[in-house]
mmCIF file of C-alpha atoms in Angstrom:
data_model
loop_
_atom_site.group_PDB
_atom_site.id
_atom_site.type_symbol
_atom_site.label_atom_id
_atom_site.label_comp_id
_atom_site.label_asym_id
_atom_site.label_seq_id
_atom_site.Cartn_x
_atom_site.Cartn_y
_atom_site.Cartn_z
ATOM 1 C CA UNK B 289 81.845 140.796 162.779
ATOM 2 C CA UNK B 290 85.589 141.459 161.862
ATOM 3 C CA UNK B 291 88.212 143.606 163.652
ATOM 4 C CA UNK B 292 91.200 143.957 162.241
ATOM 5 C CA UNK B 293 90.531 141.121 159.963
ATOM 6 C CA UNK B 294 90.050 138.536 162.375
ATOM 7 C CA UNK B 295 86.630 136.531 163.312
ATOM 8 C CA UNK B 296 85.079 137.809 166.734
ATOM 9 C CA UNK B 297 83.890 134.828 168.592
ATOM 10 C CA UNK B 298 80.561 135.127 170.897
ATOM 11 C CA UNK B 299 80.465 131.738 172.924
ATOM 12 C CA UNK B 300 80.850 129.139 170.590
ATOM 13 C CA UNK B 301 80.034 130.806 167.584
ATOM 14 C CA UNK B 302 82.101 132.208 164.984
ATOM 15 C CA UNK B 303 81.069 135.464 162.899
ATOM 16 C CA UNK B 304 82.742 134.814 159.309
ATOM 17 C CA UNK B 305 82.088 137.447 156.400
ATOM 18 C CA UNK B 306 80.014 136.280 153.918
ATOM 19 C CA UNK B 307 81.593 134.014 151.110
ATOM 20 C CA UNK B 308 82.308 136.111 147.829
ATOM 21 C CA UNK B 309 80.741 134.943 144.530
ATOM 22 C CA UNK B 310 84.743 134.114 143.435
ATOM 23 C CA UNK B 311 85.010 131.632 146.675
ATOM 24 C CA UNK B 312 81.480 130.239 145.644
ATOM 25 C CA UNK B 313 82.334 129.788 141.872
ATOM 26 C CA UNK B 314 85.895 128.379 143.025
ATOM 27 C CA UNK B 315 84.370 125.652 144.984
ATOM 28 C CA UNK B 316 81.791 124.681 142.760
ATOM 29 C CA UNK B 317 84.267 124.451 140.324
ATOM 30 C CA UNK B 318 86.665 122.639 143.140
ATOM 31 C CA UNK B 319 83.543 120.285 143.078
ATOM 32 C CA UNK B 320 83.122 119.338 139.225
ATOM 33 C CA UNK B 321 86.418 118.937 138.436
ATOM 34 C CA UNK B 322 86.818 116.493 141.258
ATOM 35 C CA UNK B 323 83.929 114.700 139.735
ATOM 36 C CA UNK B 324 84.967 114.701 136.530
ATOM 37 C CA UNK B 325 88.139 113.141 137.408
ATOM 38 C CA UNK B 326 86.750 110.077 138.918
ATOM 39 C CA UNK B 327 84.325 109.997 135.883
ATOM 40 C CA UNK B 328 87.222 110.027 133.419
ATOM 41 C CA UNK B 329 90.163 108.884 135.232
ATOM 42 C CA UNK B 330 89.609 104.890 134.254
ATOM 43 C CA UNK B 331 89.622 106.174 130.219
ATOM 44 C CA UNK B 332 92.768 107.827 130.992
ATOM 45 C CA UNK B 333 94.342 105.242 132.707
ATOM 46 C CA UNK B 334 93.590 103.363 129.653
ATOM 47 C CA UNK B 335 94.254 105.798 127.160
ATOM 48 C CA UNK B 336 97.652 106.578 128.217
ATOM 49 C CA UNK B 337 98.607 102.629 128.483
ATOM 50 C CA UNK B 338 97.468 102.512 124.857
ATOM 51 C CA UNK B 339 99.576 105.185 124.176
ATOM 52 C CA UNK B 340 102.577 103.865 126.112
ATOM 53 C CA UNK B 341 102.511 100.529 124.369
ATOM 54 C CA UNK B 342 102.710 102.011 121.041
ATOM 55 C CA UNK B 343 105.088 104.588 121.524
ATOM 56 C CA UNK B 344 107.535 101.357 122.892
ATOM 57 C CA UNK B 345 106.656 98.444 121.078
ATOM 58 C CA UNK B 346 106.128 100.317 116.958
ATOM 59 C CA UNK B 347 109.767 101.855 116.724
ATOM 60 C CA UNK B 348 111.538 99.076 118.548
ATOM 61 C CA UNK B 349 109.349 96.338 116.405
ATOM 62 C CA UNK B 350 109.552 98.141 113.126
ATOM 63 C CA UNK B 351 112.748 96.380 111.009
ATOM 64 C CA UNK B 352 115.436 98.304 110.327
ATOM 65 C CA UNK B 353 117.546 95.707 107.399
ATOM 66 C CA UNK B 354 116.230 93.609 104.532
ATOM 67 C CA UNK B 355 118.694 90.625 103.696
ATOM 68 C CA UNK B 356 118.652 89.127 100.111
ATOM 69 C CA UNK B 357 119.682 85.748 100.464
ATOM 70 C CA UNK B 358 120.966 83.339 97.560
ATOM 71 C CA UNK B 359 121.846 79.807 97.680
ATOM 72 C CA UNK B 360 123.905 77.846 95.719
ATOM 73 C CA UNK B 361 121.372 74.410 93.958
ATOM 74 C CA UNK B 362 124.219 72.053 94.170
ATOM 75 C CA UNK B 363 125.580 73.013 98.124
ATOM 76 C CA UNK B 364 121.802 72.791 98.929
ATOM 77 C CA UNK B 365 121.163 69.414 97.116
ATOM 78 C CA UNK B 366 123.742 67.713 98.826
ATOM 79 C CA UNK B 367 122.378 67.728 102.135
ATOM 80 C CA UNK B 368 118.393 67.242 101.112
ATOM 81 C CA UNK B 369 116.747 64.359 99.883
ATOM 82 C CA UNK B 370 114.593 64.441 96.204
ATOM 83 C CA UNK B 371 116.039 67.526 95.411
ATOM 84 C CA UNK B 372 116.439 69.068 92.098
ATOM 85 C CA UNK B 373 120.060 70.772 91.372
ATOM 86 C CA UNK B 374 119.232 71.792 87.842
ATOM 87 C CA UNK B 375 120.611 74.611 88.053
ATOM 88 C CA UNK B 376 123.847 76.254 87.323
ATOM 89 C CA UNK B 377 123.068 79.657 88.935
ATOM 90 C CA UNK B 378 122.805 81.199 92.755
ATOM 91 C CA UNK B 379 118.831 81.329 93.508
ATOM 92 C CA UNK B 380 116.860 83.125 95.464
ATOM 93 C CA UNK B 381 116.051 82.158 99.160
ATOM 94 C CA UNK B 382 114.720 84.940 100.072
ATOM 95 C CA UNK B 383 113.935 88.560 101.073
ATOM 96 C CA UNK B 384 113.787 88.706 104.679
ATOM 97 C CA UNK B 385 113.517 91.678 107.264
ATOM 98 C CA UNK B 386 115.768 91.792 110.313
ATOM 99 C CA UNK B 387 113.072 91.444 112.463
ATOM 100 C CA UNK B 388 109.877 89.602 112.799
ATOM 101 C CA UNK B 389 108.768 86.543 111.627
ATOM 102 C CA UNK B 390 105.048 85.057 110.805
ATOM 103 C CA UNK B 391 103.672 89.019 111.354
ATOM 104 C CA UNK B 392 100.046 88.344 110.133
ATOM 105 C CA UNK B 393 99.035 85.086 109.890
ATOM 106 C CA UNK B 394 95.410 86.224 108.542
ATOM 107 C CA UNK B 395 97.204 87.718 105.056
ATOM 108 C CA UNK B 396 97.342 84.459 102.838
ATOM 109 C CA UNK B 397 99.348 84.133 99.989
ATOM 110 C CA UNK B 398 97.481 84.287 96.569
ATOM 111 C CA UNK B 399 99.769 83.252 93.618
ATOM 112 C CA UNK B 400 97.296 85.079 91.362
ATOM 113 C CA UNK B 401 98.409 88.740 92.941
ATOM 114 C CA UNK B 402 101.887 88.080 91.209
ATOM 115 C CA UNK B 403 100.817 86.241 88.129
ATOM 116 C CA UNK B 404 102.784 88.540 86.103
ATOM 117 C CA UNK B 405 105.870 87.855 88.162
ATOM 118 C CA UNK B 406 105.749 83.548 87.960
ATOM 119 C CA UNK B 407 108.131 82.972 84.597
ATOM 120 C CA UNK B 408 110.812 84.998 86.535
ATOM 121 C CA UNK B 409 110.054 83.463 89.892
ATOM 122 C CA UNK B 410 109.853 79.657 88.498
ATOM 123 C CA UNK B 411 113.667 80.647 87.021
ATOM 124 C CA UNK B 412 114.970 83.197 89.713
ATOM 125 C CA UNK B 413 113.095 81.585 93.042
ATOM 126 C CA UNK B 414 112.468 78.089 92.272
ATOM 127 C CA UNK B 415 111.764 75.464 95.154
ATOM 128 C CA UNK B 416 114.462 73.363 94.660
ATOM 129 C CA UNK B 417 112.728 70.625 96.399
ATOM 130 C CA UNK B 418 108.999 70.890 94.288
ATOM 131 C CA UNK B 419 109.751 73.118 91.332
ATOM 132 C CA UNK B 420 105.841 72.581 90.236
ATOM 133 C CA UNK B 421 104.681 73.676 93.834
ATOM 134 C CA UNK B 422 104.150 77.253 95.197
ATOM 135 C CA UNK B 423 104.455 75.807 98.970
ATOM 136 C CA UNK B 424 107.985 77.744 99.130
ATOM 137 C CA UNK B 425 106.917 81.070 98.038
ATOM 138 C CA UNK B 426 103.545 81.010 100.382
ATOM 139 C CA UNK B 427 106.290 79.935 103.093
ATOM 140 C CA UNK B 428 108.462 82.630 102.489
ATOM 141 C CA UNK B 429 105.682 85.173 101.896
ATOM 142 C CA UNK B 430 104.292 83.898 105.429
ATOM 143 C CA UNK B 431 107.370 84.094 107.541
ATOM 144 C CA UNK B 432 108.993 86.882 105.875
ATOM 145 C CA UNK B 433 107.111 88.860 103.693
ATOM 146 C CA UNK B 434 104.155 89.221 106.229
ATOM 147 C CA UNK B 435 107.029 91.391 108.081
ATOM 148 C CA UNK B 436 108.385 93.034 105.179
ATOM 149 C CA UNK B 437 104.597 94.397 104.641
ATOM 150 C CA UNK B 438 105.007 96.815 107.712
ATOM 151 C CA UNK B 439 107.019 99.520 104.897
ATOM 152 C CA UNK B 440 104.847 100.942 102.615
ATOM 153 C CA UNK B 441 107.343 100.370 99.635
ATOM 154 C CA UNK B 442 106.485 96.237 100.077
ATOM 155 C CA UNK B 443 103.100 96.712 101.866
ATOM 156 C CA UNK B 444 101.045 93.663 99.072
ATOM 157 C CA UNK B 445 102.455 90.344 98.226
ATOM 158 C CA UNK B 446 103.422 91.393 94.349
ATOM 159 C CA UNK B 447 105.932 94.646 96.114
ATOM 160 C CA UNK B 448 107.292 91.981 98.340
ATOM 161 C CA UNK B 449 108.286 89.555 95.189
ATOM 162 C CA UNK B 450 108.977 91.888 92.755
ATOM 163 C CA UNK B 451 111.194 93.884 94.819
ATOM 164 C CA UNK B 452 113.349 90.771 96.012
ATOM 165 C CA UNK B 453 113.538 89.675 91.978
ATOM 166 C CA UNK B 454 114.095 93.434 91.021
ATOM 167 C CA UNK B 455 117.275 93.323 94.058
ATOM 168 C CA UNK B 456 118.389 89.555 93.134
ATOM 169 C CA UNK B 457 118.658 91.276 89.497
ATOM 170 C CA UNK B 458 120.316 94.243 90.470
ATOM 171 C CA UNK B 459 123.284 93.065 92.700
ATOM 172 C CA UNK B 460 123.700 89.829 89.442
ATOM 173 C CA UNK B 461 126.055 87.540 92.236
ATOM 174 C CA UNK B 462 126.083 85.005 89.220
ATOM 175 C CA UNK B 463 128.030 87.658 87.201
ATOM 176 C CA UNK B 464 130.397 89.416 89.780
ATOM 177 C CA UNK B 465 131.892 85.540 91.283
ATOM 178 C CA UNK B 466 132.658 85.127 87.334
ATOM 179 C CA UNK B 467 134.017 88.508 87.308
ATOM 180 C CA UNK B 468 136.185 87.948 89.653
ATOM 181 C CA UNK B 469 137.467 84.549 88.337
ATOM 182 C CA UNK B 470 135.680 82.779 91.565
ATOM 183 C CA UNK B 471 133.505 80.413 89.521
ATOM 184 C CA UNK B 472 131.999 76.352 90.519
ATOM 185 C CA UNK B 473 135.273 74.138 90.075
ATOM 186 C CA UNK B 474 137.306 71.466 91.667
ATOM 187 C CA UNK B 475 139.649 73.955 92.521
ATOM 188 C CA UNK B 476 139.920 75.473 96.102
ATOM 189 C CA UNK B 477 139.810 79.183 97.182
ATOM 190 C CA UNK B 478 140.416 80.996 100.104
ATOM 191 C CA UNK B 479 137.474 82.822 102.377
ATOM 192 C CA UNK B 480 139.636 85.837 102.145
ATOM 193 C CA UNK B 481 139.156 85.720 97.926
ATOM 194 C CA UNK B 482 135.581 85.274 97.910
ATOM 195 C CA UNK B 483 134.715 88.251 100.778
ATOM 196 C CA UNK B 484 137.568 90.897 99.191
ATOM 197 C CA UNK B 485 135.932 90.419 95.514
ATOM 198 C CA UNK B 486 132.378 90.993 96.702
ATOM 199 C CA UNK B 487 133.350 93.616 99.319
ATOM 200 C CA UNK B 488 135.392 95.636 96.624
ATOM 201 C CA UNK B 489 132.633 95.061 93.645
ATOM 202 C CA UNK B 490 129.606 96.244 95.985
ATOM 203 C CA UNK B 491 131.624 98.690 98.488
ATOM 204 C CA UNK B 492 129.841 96.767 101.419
ATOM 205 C CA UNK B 493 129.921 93.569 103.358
ATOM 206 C CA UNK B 494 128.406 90.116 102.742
ATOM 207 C CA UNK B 495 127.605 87.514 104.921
ATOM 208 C CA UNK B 496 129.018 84.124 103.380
ATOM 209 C CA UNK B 497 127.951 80.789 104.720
ATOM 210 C CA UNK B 498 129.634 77.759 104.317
ATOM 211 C CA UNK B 499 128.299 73.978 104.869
ATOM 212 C CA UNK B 500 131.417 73.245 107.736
ATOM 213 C CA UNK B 501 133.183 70.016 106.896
ATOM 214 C CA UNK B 502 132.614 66.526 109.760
ATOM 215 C CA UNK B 503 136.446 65.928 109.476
ATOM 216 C CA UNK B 504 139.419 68.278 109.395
ATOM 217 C CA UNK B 505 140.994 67.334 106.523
ATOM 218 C CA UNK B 506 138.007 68.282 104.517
ATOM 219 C CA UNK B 507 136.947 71.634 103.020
ATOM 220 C CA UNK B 508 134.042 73.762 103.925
ATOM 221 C CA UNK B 509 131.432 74.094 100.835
ATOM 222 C CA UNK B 510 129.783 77.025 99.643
ATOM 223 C CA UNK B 511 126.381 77.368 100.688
ATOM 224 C CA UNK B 512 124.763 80.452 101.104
ATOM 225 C CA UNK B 513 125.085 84.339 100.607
ATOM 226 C CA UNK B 514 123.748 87.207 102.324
ATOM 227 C CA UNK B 515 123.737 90.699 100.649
ATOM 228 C CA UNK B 516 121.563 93.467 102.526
ATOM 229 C CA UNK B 517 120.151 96.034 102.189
ATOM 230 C CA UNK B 518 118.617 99.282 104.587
ATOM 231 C CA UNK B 519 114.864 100.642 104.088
ATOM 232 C CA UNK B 520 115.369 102.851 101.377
ATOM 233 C CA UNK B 521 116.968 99.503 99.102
ATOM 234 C CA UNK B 522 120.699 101.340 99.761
ATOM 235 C CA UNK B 523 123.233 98.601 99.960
ATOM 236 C CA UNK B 524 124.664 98.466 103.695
ATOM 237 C CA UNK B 525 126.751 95.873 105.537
ATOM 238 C CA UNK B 526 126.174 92.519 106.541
ATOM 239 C CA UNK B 527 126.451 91.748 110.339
ATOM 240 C CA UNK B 528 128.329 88.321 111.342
ATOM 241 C CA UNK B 529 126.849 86.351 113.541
ATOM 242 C CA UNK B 530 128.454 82.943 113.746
ATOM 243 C CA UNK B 531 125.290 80.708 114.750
ATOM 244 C CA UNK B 532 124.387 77.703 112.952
ATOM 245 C CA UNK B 533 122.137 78.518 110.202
ATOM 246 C CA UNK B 534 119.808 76.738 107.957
ATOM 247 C CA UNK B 535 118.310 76.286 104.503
ATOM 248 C CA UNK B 536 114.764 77.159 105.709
ATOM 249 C CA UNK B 537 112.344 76.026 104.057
ATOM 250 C CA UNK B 538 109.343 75.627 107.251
ATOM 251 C CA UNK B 539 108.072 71.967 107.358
ATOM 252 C CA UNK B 540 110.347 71.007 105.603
ATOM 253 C CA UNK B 541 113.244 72.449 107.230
ATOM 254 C CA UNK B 542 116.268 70.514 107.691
ATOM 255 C CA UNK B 543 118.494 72.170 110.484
ATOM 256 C CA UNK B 544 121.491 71.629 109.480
ATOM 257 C CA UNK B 545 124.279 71.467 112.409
ATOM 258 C CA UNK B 546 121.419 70.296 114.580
ATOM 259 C CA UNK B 547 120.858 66.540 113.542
ATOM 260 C CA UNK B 548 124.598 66.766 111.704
ATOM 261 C CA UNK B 549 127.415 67.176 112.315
ATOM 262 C CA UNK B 550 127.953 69.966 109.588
ATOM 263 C CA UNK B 551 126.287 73.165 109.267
ATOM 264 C CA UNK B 552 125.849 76.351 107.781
ATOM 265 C CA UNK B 553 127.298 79.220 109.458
ATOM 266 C CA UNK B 554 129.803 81.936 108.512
ATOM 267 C CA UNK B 555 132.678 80.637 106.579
ATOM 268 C CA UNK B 556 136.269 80.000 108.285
ATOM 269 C CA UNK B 557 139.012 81.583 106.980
ATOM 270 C CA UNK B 558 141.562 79.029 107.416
ATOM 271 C CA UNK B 559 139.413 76.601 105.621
ATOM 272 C CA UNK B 560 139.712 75.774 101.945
ATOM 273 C CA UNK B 561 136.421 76.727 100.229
ATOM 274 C CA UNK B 562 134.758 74.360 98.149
ATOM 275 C CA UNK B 563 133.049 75.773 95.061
ATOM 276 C CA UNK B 564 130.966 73.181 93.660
ATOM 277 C CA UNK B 565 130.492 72.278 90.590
ATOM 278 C CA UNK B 566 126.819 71.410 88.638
ATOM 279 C CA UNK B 567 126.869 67.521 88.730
#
């Protein structure tokens, strides 16, 4: 019995008051939801790893800057073999996110999903190395364009290639270098030249790479030329990073600065830049 709200003790047993249905329903309940946690606990476990991976890895993967790169035929011929420098105009090299490379390897390229787009790519985008081959594009499209995909504006191979032609149109380099009397010449200019007339004509920063000269006495020549871009296609500034580049182009890469002794990087400004001419 109780007294005073204590248990009265005779011998060795104990006189409790009866459980209440609330104590009974709290540890039945006590019970199932201890079983239910070690019923469900493993699928949480996993669940919130899943979770946890893509809340870290899909922002932090997700590229952020698309880079338009141009090349100049001639600068490019000079330092491949059986190339073809036909052409008296900056080309395409490519469109390529700031991050990621070979994204999907199962998403082939298919030259018939931009048939529309070929007479402009053949003229704009031509493999200087095969101009009857589509081996460069299906490169590109691999290593880049797989990447480029993630953004629903470029998310199938003919919004990837028709946005780089539609940007390659849009910024003309061909046009502004004439515009600003910078144009393929025996002449020299200065870095500064070059960067001030395409920082003042598109309000933002390029990235300008020169092929560096073996000997001092020689000048660097003008090889390639970065103009980018942000995610909505708004023109934004080029970051320098003074690496040795290259004039990819996969298997048949040729990395320059690696097995010469020139290479592509970021123009010097107190170098003479060589503009040159089509042979």
């Amino acid at each position: 019995m109780l007294i005073f709200g204590h248990a009265l003790s005779f011998g060795k047993a104990v006189c409790r008051p009866n459980p209440s249905q609330t104590e009974i329903s709290s540890t039945k309940s006590s019970i199932f939801t201890r079983s239910a946690m070690r019923l469900y606990f493993p699928l949480l476990v996993c669940l919130a790893a899943a979770l946890s991976t893509a809340a870290i890895s899909s922002p932090l993967d997700l590229w952020t800057k698309l880079i338009l790169t141009q090349q100049w035929p001639n600068t490019f011929c000079s330092v491949e073999h059986h190339c073809h420098p036909n052409f008296s105009y900056w080309t395409l090299h490519g469109l390529w996110p700031d991050k990621g490379n070979n994204c999907n390897s199962s998403w082939h390229f298919n030259s018939s999903e931009i048939e529309d787009l070929l007479p402009d790519m053949k003229k704009s985008w031509p493999d200087l190395l095969n101009p009857s081959s589509v081996q460069f594009w299906k490169y590109e499209w691999s290593k880049h364009g797989t990447c480029a995909a993630e953004a629903a504006s470029l998310n199938s191979q003919h919004k990837y290639f028709s946005k780089a032609l539609e940007l390659y149109h849009k910024v003309d380099l061909n046009s502004m270098l004439m515009k600003f009397n910078i144009t393929p010449s025996d002449k020299y200019y200065t870095f500064s030249e070059i960067e001030e007339g395409m920082t003042n004509f598109y309000g933002v920063k390029p990235k300008i790479q020169c092929v560096h000269p073996s000997k001092n006495s020689e000048p660097q020549v003008l090889g390639q030329i970065e103009i980018c871009f942000d995610a909505d296609f708004t023109l934004l500034d080029c970051e320098k990073h003074f690496t040795i580049s290259t004039f990819s182009r996969g298997p048949l890469d040729h990395p320059l600065g690696v097995t010469k002794p020139s290479g592509l990087s970021v123009c010097s400004y107190d170098i003479p830049v060589y503009y040159p001419p089509t042979p």
